[in-house]
Every structure is written in structure tokens, then in C-alpha cells.
XYZ file of C-alpha atoms in Angstrom:
243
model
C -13.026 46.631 -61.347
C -12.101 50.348 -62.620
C -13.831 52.479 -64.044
C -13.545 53.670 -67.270
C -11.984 57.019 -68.317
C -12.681 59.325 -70.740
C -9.939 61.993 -71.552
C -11.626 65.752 -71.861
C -9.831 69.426 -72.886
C -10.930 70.764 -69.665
C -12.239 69.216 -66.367
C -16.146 70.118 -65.079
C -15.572 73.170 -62.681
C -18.770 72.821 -60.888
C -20.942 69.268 -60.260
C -22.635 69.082 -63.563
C -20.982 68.173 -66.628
C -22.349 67.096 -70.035
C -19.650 64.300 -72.164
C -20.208 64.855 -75.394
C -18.084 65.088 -78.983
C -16.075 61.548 -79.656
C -15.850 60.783 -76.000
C -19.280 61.042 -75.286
C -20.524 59.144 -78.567
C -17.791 56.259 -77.415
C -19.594 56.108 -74.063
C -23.325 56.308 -75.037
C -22.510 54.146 -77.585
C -19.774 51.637 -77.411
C -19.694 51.462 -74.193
C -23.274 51.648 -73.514
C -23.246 53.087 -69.902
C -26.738 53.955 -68.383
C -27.757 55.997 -65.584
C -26.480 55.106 -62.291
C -23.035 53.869 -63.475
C -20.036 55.906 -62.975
C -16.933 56.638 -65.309
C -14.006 58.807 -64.389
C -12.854 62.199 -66.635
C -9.400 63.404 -67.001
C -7.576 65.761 -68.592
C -4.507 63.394 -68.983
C -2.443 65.716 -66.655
C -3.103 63.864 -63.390
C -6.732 64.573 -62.371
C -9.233 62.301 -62.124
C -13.004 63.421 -61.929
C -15.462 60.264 -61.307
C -18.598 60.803 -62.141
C -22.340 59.685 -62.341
C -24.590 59.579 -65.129
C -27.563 60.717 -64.675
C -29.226 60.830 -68.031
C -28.201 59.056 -71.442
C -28.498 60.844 -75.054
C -27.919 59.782 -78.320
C -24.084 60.959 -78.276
C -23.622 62.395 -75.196
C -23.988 61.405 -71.356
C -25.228 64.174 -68.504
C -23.234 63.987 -65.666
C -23.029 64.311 -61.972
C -19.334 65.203 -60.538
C -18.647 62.982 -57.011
C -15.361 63.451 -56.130
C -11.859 64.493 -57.737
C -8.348 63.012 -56.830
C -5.015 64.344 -58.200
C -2.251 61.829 -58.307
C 1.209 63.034 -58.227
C 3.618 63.128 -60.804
C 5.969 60.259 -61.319
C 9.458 60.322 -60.110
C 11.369 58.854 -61.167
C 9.913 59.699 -64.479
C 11.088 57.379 -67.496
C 11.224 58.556 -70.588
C 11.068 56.381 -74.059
C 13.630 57.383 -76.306
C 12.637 54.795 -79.399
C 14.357 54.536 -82.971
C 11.770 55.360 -85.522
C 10.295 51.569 -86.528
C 8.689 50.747 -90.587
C 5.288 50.827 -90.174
C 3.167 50.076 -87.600
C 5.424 48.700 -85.712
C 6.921 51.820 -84.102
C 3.104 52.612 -83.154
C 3.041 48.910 -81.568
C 6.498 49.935 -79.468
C 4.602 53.228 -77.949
C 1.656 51.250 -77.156
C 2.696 48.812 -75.277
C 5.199 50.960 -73.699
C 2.213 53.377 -72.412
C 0.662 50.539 -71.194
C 3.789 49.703 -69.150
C 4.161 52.824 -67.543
C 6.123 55.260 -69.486
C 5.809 58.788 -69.124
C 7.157 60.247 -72.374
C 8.440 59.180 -75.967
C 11.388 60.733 -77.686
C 11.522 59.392 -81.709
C 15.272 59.031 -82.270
C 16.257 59.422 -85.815
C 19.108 56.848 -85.611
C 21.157 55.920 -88.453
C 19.904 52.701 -89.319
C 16.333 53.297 -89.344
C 14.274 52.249 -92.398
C 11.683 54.620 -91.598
C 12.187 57.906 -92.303
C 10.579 60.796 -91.000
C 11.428 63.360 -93.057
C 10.356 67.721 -92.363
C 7.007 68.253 -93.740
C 3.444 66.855 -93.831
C 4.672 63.360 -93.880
C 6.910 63.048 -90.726
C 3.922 65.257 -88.904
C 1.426 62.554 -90.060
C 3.384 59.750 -88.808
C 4.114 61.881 -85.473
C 0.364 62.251 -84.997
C -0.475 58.365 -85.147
C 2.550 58.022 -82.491
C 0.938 60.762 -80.399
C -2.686 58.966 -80.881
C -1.963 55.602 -80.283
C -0.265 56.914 -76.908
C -3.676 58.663 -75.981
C -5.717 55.860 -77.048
C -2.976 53.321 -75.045
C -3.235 55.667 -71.672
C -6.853 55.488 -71.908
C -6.933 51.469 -72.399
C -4.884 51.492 -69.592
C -6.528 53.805 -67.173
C -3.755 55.893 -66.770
C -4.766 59.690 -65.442
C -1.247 61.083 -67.079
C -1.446 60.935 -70.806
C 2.805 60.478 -71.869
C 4.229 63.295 -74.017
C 5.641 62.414 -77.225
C 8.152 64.732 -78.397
C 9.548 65.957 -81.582
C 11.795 63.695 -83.324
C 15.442 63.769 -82.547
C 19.255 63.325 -84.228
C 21.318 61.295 -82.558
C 23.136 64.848 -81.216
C 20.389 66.324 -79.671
C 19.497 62.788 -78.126
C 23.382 62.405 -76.546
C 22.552 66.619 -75.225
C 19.820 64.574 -73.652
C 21.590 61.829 -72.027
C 23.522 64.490 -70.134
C 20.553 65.848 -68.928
C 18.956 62.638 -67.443
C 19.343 61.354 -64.058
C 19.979 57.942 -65.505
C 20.469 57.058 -69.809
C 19.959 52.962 -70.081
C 20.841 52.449 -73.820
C 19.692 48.308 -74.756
C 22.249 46.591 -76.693
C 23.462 43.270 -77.238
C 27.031 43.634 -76.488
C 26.511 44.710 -72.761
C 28.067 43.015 -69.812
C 25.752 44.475 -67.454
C 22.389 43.295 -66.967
C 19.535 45.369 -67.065
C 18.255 43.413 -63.370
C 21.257 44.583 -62.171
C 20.712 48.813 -62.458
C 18.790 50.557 -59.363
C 16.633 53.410 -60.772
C 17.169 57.172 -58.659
C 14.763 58.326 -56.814
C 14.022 61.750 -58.881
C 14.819 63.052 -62.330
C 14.598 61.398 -65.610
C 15.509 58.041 -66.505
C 15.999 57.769 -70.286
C 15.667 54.452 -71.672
C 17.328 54.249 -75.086
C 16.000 51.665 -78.130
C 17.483 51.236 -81.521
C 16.115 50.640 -84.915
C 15.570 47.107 -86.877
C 19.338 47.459 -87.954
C 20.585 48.052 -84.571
C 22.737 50.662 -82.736
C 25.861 51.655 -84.869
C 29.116 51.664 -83.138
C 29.648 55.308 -83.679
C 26.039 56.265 -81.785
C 26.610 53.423 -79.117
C 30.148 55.815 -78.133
C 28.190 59.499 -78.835
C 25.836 58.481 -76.194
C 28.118 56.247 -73.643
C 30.163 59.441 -73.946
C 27.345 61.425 -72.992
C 27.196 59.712 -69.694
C 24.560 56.355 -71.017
C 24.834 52.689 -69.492
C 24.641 50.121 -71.691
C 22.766 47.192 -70.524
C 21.258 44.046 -71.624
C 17.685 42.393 -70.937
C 19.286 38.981 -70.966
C 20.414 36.156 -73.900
C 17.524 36.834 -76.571
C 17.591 39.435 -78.884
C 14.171 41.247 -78.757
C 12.347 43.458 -81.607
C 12.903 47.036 -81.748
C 9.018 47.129 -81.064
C 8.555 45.049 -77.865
C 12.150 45.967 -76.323
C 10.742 49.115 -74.600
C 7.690 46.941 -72.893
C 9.823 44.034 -71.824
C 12.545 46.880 -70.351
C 9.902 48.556 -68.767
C 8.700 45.399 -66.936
C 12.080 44.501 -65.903
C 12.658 47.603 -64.517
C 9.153 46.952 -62.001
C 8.178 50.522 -63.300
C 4.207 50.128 -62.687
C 5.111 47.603 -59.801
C 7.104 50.197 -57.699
C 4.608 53.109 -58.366
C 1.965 50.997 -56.632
């Protein structure tokens, strides 16, 4: 079994270490750990701290540092560029894509979305729940690399991304080639594209197959903009071929 983790601003520099704040109350707590059982701290940039308590408060745990472990960065690294979703479905996509293994999330302002994001306190509001159900997500997942999640994007500055990637896989039911079929590189970005409710539009399938994207299918079904990313992921044997 493995251990819990508990994401922190800044890593213990020396052997003794005090959790406190929300992480600490969620571990005295809800977790209810006790002295002698050990939990591992990150910083959600790849390294891991495991610890040992050695003394329980009311909202806080005292800590003893064992060891520390950096794991290396991904590569390839795949990146989540998903259509904004109505409600809480979009926040369902990222989660379940975090727990698959992806290592950043792009919001794509694509024409068909019903939700819209607009400048202003709003679209930051909804940007923050994206960016907090990806921390909470990692942390369910035991993952010591917390994914980005980036500004939200046009369908312009997404194609100016496309170019950039080592490899764009844009989902879409009127693809010949399979999704099975594609062999990922071995460095750079992979940028795996997912449209809204409505679907793709014709003109943003061209912007971004001009831009250098593949268009591929998953297979005969027609999946929700909110699980596509997971089930893509999977296909792909992302967490499989990092371990």
C-alpha cells in the first residue's frame, strides 16, 4: 500500500517538520494518522519527502523527515487541451484525466462550447475549480507532479500550439486512423485535443490539421466530452509505459 501525500508550499529543509494549515487538519483529522505511521510531503514539482510522525495535535502532525526521492520529469509529457464543458462536467474531464496521467490542461475556448468563460471574476472562478480539482485529483492519486492548468485559449493560439508539440492528436469521429494505431515520441509534448458537447466544427478541425494535428479516433462509440480525455489517456498506456 502507498502512502499518503500531502502537498506543502515548501519542502522541510532539515529532519523536522511540523504539517499544519488544511493539510495538517486533513491528516490529524480525516485521516487520523498516529505516531509511528508515515505519510509522504511534496511540493507537487517532483519531490517526495516521506516522513514519520512523531507526535499528533489537534490540527497539525510533528514530523520526522526519512528519506527524499526526486522522480524525473515525464517525457513524453502529454498535455490536455479540453473544450470548456457546462458545469461540472469539465471539472469531471480534468479529474479523471489527472488521475490518468496527464501532465497539463489547456481550456480551449472552441466554438461550440456552451460554457463560456468570459474575462473577469467569473472565468477566473471557474479556472480556479479546474486548477483545484487537478490538485485535489494528483493528490487522490499519489502523483508527486501536480499538472499545470493553463490560461484559457482561442482556437488560434491553440493551432500556434499544435505547431509547437512534438505530436497534436485531435479526437473526432470522422477519423480513419485509430487512436491504437499512433506511437507516442520519445521527448517533447504530445497534445491531445478534446472538443466541446457540440463537437469540433469543420473550420477548427482544418485550423488545427493545418497546424500539423492527427486526427484520430478511439474506436465506434462516441464518448462524452468529459470522459474522452481519460479513455484516450488509457489507450495511449500513458501511466502503463511510465512504470
Amino acid at each position: 500500500m502507498t502512502l499518503p501525500v500531502f502537498l506543502v508550499p515548501a519542502l522541510p529543509p532539515g529532519e523536522e517538520f511540523v504539517l499544519d494549515g488544511p493539510e495538517g487538519r486533513h491528516a490529524a483529522t480525516v485521516k487520523r494518522l498516529r505516531v509511528g505511521e508515515e505519510l509522504v510531503l511534496s511540493d507537487g514539482s517532483g519531490t517526495l519527502v516521506r516522513c514519520a510522525v512523531v507526535a499528533v495535535e489537534r490540527d497539525a502532525l510533528a514530523l520526522k523527515v526519512l528519506d527524499r526521492t526526486v522522480e524525473p520529469e515525464p517525457s513524453p509529457r502529454v498535455v490536455l487541451a479540453q473544450a470548456l464543458v457546462k458545469g461540472d462536467r469539465g471539472e469531471l474531464a480534468v479529474e479523471l484525466a489527472t488521475e490518468a496521467g496527464v501532465d497539463g490542461v489547456v481550456p480551449w475556448r472552441a466554438a461550440r462550447c456552451v460554457a463560456k468563460w468570459e474575462d473577469g471574476p467569473r472565468g477566473a472562478k471557474a479556472l480556479g475549480r479546474w486548477r483545484s480539482t487537478v490538485r485535489e485529483a494528483a493528490k487522490q492519486a499519489r502523483r508527486s507532479r501536480v499538472p499545470f492548468v493553463d490560461e484559457p485559449v482561442t482556437t488560434a493560439q491553440l493551432s500556434q500550439r499544435v505547431s509547437s508539440s512534438a505530436l497534436t492528436l485531435v479526437l473526432h469521429e470522422s477519423a480513419t486512423d485509430r487512436l491504437s494505431d499512433v506511437d507516442l515520441p520519445e521527448s517533447g509534448d504530445v497534445l491531445l485535443v478534446v472538443g466541446p458537447e457540440g463537437g469540433i466544427t469543420p473550420d477548427e478541425l482544418e485550423a488545427l490539421r493545418s497546424s500539423g494535428a492527427r486526427i484520430v479516433r478511439l474506436g465506434p462509440t462516441v464518448l462524452r466530452a468529459s470522459t474522452a480525455a481519460a479513455v484516450a489517456l488509457g489507450a495511449l498506456g500513458v501511466l502503463t509505459s511510465r512504470w
